[in-house]
Amino acid sequence: MQNEVISIKTITTENSGKLSFFEAERNIPFAIKRVYYIHGVANGVRRGGHAHKELWQFLFCPYGKIRILLDDGSEKSEVVLDGLPKGLIVGPGIWHDMIWLKEDSILCVAASEYYDEADYIRDYDDFIKFVRANIYDNL
Ligand code: T46
């Protein structure tokens, strides 16, 4: 499975808020080498528009509302991350876009690898070729 929505464990302390956490290789299926977050984004902005060749990521939105559009080359779907304690695993070979539905929403990402521009597929035709090549490789 290349996409999965995961509930993030949350501990509520009376009158003093909530603490949410996840653990690498326990709650998400990979070790974490990098964490980044995207912030200061206006409402309606679209980012992404790429897929990864090898990278696994866990996306979560601790504040705000962000629509994640997913495309595996044959099926499209979407997930809304909205400040609730849940996150989305996005595996390799998934074209994804993120659309900000609320100003200043924060998108946090835990990633399985260090940043490597060579892992990105930023052209949709190249993405379709990649998906087809990998389907045939896996037969
Ligand atoms: C992804 C989605 C969810 C770095 O130098 N280091 C980093 O760790 C990252 C993530 C990006 N960058 C550079 C690469 C670009 O020059 O930051 C610039 C903006 O990156 P990009 O246009 O790829 O940003 P998004 O929001 O379209 O995509 C990001 C991640 O790059 C991507 O891996 O899956 O968030």
PDB file of C-alpha atoms and ligand atoms in Angstrom:
ATOM      1  CA  MET A   1       0.000   0.000   0.000  1.00  0.00           C
ATOM      2  CA  GLN A   2       1.496   3.324  -1.063  1.00  0.00           C
ATOM      3  CA  ASN A   3      -1.020   5.604   0.735  1.00  0.00           C
ATOM      4  CA  GLU A   4      -2.622   5.135   4.108  1.00  0.00           C
ATOM      5  CA  VAL A   5      -4.298   7.425   6.634  1.00  0.00           C
ATOM      6  CA  ILE A   6      -2.998   6.769  10.145  1.00  0.00           C
ATOM      7  CA  SER A   7      -4.435   7.993  13.453  1.00  0.00           C
ATOM      8  CA  ILE A   8      -1.830   9.732  15.610  1.00  0.00           C
ATOM      9  CA  LYS A   9      -1.937   8.672  19.261  1.00  0.00           C
ATOM     10  CA  THR A  10      -3.127  11.527  21.453  1.00  0.00           C
ATOM     11  CA  ILE A  11      -3.040  11.979  25.195  1.00  0.00           C
ATOM     12  CA  THR A  12      -5.445  14.533  26.645  1.00  0.00           C
ATOM     13  CA  THR A  13      -4.571  16.108  29.960  1.00  0.00           C
ATOM     14  CA  GLU A  14      -7.474  17.691  31.809  1.00  0.00           C
ATOM     15  CA  ASN A  15      -7.526  21.501  31.391  1.00  0.00           C
ATOM     16  CA  SER A  16      -4.083  21.587  29.760  1.00  0.00           C
ATOM     17  CA  GLY A  17      -4.494  20.398  26.212  1.00  0.00           C
ATOM     18  CA  LYS A  18      -3.344  17.412  24.209  1.00  0.00           C
ATOM     19  CA  LEU A  19      -0.076  15.703  23.294  1.00  0.00           C
ATOM     20  CA  SER A  20       0.128  13.741  20.055  1.00  0.00           C
ATOM     21  CA  PHE A  21       2.990  11.496  19.005  1.00  0.00           C
ATOM     22  CA  PHE A  22       4.105   8.836  16.566  1.00  0.00           C
ATOM     23  CA  GLU A  23       7.161   6.624  16.524  1.00  0.00           C
ATOM     24  CA  ALA A  24       9.274   5.581  13.549  1.00  0.00           C
ATOM     25  CA  GLU A  25       9.032   1.900  12.588  1.00  0.00           C
ATOM     26  CA  ARG A  26       6.193   1.485  15.113  1.00  0.00           C
ATOM     27  CA  ASN A  27       3.382   3.786  14.049  1.00  0.00           C
ATOM     28  CA  ILE A  28       4.826   4.625  10.626  1.00  0.00           C
ATOM     29  CA  PRO A  29       6.509   1.983   8.474  1.00  0.00           C
ATOM     30  CA  PHE A  30       9.961   3.534   8.033  1.00  0.00           C
ATOM     31  CA  ALA A  31      12.894   5.098   9.893  1.00  0.00           C
ATOM     32  CA  ILE A  32      12.988   8.909   9.762  1.00  0.00           C
ATOM     33  CA  LYS A  33      16.052  10.685   8.343  1.00  0.00           C
ATOM     34  CA  ARG A  34      14.526  14.130   7.774  1.00  0.00           C
ATOM     35  CA  VAL A  35      11.729  16.337   9.060  1.00  0.00           C
ATOM     36  CA  TYR A  36      10.532  19.462   7.279  1.00  0.00           C
ATOM     37  CA  TYR A  37       7.507  21.688   7.466  1.00  0.00           C
ATOM     38  CA  ILE A  38       5.798  24.097   5.098  1.00  0.00           C
ATOM     39  CA  HIS A  39       4.316  27.258   6.572  1.00  0.00           C
ATOM     40  CA  GLY A  40       3.417  30.848   5.749  1.00  0.00           C
ATOM     41  CA  VAL A  41       1.232  29.684   2.838  1.00  0.00           C
ATOM     42  CA  ALA A  42      -1.808  31.720   1.706  1.00  0.00           C
ATOM     43  CA  ASN A  43      -5.257  30.181   1.266  1.00  0.00           C
ATOM     44  CA  GLY A  44      -5.773  28.560  -2.151  1.00  0.00           C
ATOM     45  CA  VAL A  45      -2.084  27.977  -2.909  1.00  0.00           C
ATOM     46  CA  ARG A  46      -1.187  24.682  -4.605  1.00  0.00           C
ATOM     47  CA  ARG A  47       2.212  23.068  -4.040  1.00  0.00           C
ATOM     48  CA  GLY A  48       3.639  19.666  -4.925  1.00  0.00           C
ATOM     49  CA  GLY A  49       3.090  18.446  -8.462  1.00  0.00           C
ATOM     50  CA  HIS A  50       5.585  15.616  -8.299  1.00  0.00           C
ATOM     51  CA  ALA A  51       6.190  12.020  -7.240  1.00  0.00           C
ATOM     52  CA  HIS A  52       9.153  10.336  -5.603  1.00  0.00           C
ATOM     53  CA  LYS A  53      11.087   7.308  -6.867  1.00  0.00           C
ATOM     54  CA  GLU A  54      12.158   5.861  -3.499  1.00  0.00           C
ATOM     55  CA  LEU A  55      11.064   8.206  -0.718  1.00  0.00           C
ATOM     56  CA  TRP A  56       8.444   7.366   1.918  1.00  0.00           C
ATOM     57  CA  GLN A  57       6.836  10.245   3.778  1.00  0.00           C
ATOM     58  CA  PHE A  58       4.337  10.841   6.575  1.00  0.00           C
ATOM     59  CA  LEU A  59       2.371  14.062   6.145  1.00  0.00           C
ATOM     60  CA  PHE A  60       0.415  15.664   8.970  1.00  0.00           C
ATOM     61  CA  CYS A  61      -1.164  19.027   9.610  1.00  0.00           C
ATOM     62  CA  PRO A  62      -1.108  20.112  13.271  1.00  0.00           C
ATOM     63  CA  TYR A  63      -2.915  23.359  12.439  1.00  0.00           C
ATOM     64  CA  GLY A  64      -5.276  24.301   9.606  1.00  0.00           C
ATOM     65  CA  LYS A  65      -6.715  22.477   6.621  1.00  0.00           C
ATOM     66  CA  ILE A  66      -4.876  21.117   3.577  1.00  0.00           C
ATOM     67  CA  ARG A  67      -6.221  18.938   0.751  1.00  0.00           C
ATOM     68  CA  ILE A  68      -3.798  16.294  -0.518  1.00  0.00           C
ATOM     69  CA  LEU A  69      -4.487  15.052  -4.053  1.00  0.00           C
ATOM     70  CA  LEU A  70      -3.060  11.613  -4.829  1.00  0.00           C
ATOM     71  CA  ASP A  71      -2.602   9.861  -8.164  1.00  0.00           C
ATOM     72  CA  ASP A  72      -0.991   6.435  -8.623  1.00  0.00           C
ATOM     73  CA  GLY A  73      -1.090   6.697 -12.412  1.00  0.00           C
ATOM     74  CA  SER A  74      -4.396   4.874 -12.716  1.00  0.00           C
ATOM     75  CA  GLU A  75      -6.531   6.015  -9.758  1.00  0.00           C
ATOM     76  CA  LYS A  76      -6.929   9.417  -8.165  1.00  0.00           C
ATOM     77  CA  SER A  77      -8.019  10.081  -4.574  1.00  0.00           C
ATOM     78  CA  GLU A  78      -7.791  12.801  -1.979  1.00  0.00           C
ATOM     79  CA  VAL A  79      -7.341  13.200   1.755  1.00  0.00           C
ATOM     80  CA  VAL A  80      -8.010  16.317   3.818  1.00  0.00           C
ATOM     81  CA  LEU A  81      -5.635  16.892   6.734  1.00  0.00           C
ATOM     82  CA  ASP A  82      -7.370  19.265   9.105  1.00  0.00           C
ATOM     83  CA  GLY A  83      -5.576  19.710  12.391  1.00  0.00           C
ATOM     84  CA  LEU A  84      -6.940  16.485  13.836  1.00  0.00           C
ATOM     85  CA  PRO A  85      -4.426  13.863  14.983  1.00  0.00           C
ATOM     86  CA  LYS A  86      -4.129  11.895  11.778  1.00  0.00           C
ATOM     87  CA  GLY A  87      -1.533  11.720   9.060  1.00  0.00           C
ATOM     88  CA  LEU A  88      -1.011  10.312   5.596  1.00  0.00           C
ATOM     89  CA  ILE A  89       1.680   7.918   4.444  1.00  0.00           C
ATOM     90  CA  VAL A  90       2.744   8.677   0.874  1.00  0.00           C
ATOM     91  CA  GLY A  91       5.007   6.088  -0.690  1.00  0.00           C
ATOM     92  CA  PRO A  92       7.078   6.117  -3.882  1.00  0.00           C
ATOM     93  CA  GLY A  93       5.291   6.359  -7.226  1.00  0.00           C
ATOM     94  CA  ILE A  94       2.450   8.578  -6.020  1.00  0.00           C
ATOM     95  CA  TRP A  95       1.948  11.898  -7.777  1.00  0.00           C
ATOM     96  CA  HIS A  96       0.811  14.391  -5.127  1.00  0.00           C
ATOM     97  CA  ASP A  97      -0.376  17.962  -4.864  1.00  0.00           C
ATOM     98  CA  MET A  98      -1.239  19.904  -1.732  1.00  0.00           C
ATOM     99  CA  ILE A  99      -3.845  22.679  -1.718  1.00  0.00           C
ATOM    100  CA  TRP A 100      -4.075  25.071   1.227  1.00  0.00           C
ATOM    101  CA  LEU A 101      -7.701  25.401   2.331  1.00  0.00           C
ATOM    102  CA  LYS A 102      -6.900  27.724   5.232  1.00  0.00           C
ATOM    103  CA  GLU A 103      -4.261  30.439   5.458  1.00  0.00           C
ATOM    104  CA  ASP A 104      -1.224  29.607   7.570  1.00  0.00           C
ATOM    105  CA  SER A 105      -2.018  25.889   7.760  1.00  0.00           C
ATOM    106  CA  ILE A 106       1.155  24.004   8.590  1.00  0.00           C
ATOM    107  CA  LEU A 107       2.171  20.866   6.708  1.00  0.00           C
ATOM    108  CA  CYS A 108       4.709  18.756   8.614  1.00  0.00           C
ATOM    109  CA  VAL A 109       6.522  15.885   6.934  1.00  0.00           C
ATOM    110  CA  ALA A 110       8.658  13.052   8.294  1.00  0.00           C
ATOM    111  CA  ALA A 111      10.710  11.539   5.464  1.00  0.00           C
ATOM    112  CA  SER A 112      12.620   8.281   5.075  1.00  0.00           C
ATOM    113  CA  GLU A 113      15.627   9.817   3.254  1.00  0.00           C
ATOM    114  CA  TYR A 114      17.731  12.959   3.171  1.00  0.00           C
ATOM    115  CA  TYR A 115      16.778  15.569   0.585  1.00  0.00           C
ATOM    116  CA  ASP A 116      17.760  14.455  -2.928  1.00  0.00           C
ATOM    117  CA  GLU A 117      16.442  16.312  -5.955  1.00  0.00           C
ATOM    118  CA  ALA A 118      17.291  13.243  -8.107  1.00  0.00           C
ATOM    119  CA  ASP A 119      14.517  11.321  -6.314  1.00  0.00           C
ATOM    120  CA  TYR A 120      11.830  13.710  -7.647  1.00  0.00           C
ATOM    121  CA  ILE A 121       9.761  13.129 -10.790  1.00  0.00           C
ATOM    122  CA  ARG A 122       8.432  16.595 -11.613  1.00  0.00           C
ATOM    123  CA  ASP A 123       7.076  15.911 -15.114  1.00  0.00           C
ATOM    124  CA  TYR A 124       3.723  14.084 -15.340  1.00  0.00           C
ATOM    125  CA  ASP A 125       4.603  12.195 -18.557  1.00  0.00           C
ATOM    126  CA  ASP A 126       7.818  10.968 -16.925  1.00  0.00           C
ATOM    127  CA  PHE A 127       5.729   9.892 -13.915  1.00  0.00           C
ATOM    128  CA  ILE A 128       3.432   7.773 -16.110  1.00  0.00           C
ATOM    129  CA  LYS A 129       6.505   6.173 -17.754  1.00  0.00           C
ATOM    130  CA  PHE A 130       7.955   5.485 -14.294  1.00  0.00           C
ATOM    131  CA  VAL A 131       4.717   3.856 -13.071  1.00  0.00           C
ATOM    132  CA  ARG A 132       4.429   1.676 -16.194  1.00  0.00           C
ATOM    133  CA  ALA A 133       8.087   0.617 -15.989  1.00  0.00           C
ATOM    134  CA  ASN A 134       7.657  -0.337 -12.345  1.00  0.00           C
ATOM    135  CA  ILE A 135       4.444  -2.280 -12.972  1.00  0.00           C
ATOM    136  CA  TYR A 136       6.251  -4.331 -15.621  1.00  0.00           C
ATOM    137  CA  ASP A 137       9.329  -4.717 -13.387  1.00  0.00           C
ATOM    138  CA  ASN A 138       7.074  -6.153 -10.687  1.00  0.00           C
ATOM    139  CA  LEU A 139       5.310  -8.709 -12.924  1.00  0.00           C
TER     140      LEU A 139
HETATM  141  C1  T46 B   1       6.905  16.583  -0.989  1.00  0.00           C
HETATM  142  C2  T46 B   1       5.901  17.570  -0.529  1.00  0.00           C
HETATM  143  C3  T46 B   1       4.887  16.998   0.408  1.00  0.00           C
HETATM  144  C4  T46 B   1      15.257  21.351   0.221  1.00  0.00           C
HETATM  145  O1  T46 B   1      16.276  21.971  -0.064  1.00  0.00           O
HETATM  146  N1  T46 B   1      15.248  20.417   1.225  1.00  0.00           N
HETATM  147  C5  T46 B   1      14.144  19.726   1.580  1.00  0.00           C
HETATM  148  O2  T46 B   1      14.179  18.887   2.516  1.00  0.00           O
HETATM  149  C6  T46 B   1      12.938  19.941   0.843  1.00  0.00           C
HETATM  150  C7  T46 B   1      11.660  19.175   1.186  1.00  0.00           C
HETATM  151  C8  T46 B   1      12.939  20.877  -0.180  1.00  0.00           C
HETATM  152  N2  T46 B   1      14.075  21.562  -0.463  1.00  0.00           N
HETATM  153  C9  T46 B   1      14.041  22.570  -1.526  1.00  0.00           C
HETATM  154  C10 T46 B   1      13.733  22.081  -2.925  1.00  0.00           C
HETATM  155  C11 T46 B   1      13.097  23.322  -3.562  1.00  0.00           C
HETATM  156  O3  T46 B   1      14.140  24.171  -4.041  1.00  0.00           O
HETATM  157  O4  T46 B   1      12.993  23.498  -1.200  1.00  0.00           O
HETATM  158  C12 T46 B   1      12.414  24.020  -2.392  1.00  0.00           C
HETATM  159  C13 T46 B   1      10.901  23.826  -2.379  1.00  0.00           C
HETATM  160  O5  T46 B   1      10.628  22.430  -2.565  1.00  0.00           O
HETATM  161  P1  T46 B   1       9.377  21.906  -3.402  1.00  0.00           P
HETATM  162  O6  T46 B   1       9.041  22.863  -4.472  1.00  0.00           O
HETATM  163  O7  T46 B   1       9.649  20.486  -3.788  1.00  0.00           O
HETATM  164  O8  T46 B   1       8.214  21.977  -2.304  1.00  0.00           O
HETATM  165  P2  T46 B   1       6.782  21.287  -2.337  1.00  0.00           P
HETATM  166  O9  T46 B   1       5.989  21.916  -1.262  1.00  0.00           O
HETATM  167  O10 T46 B   1       6.216  21.289  -3.712  1.00  0.00           O
HETATM  168  O11 T46 B   1       7.070  19.727  -1.968  1.00  0.00           O
HETATM  169  C14 T46 B   1       7.517  19.378  -0.687  1.00  0.00           C
HETATM  170  C15 T46 B   1       8.669  18.371  -0.786  1.00  0.00           C
HETATM  171  O12 T46 B   1       9.734  18.946  -1.563  1.00  0.00           O
HETATM  172  C16 T46 B   1       8.222  17.086  -1.438  1.00  0.00           C
HETATM  173  O13 T46 B   1       9.218  16.095  -1.271  1.00  0.00           O
HETATM  174  O14 T46 B   1       6.612  15.416  -1.142  1.00  0.00           O
HETATM  175  O15 T46 B   1       6.449  18.768   0.041  1.00  0.00           O
END
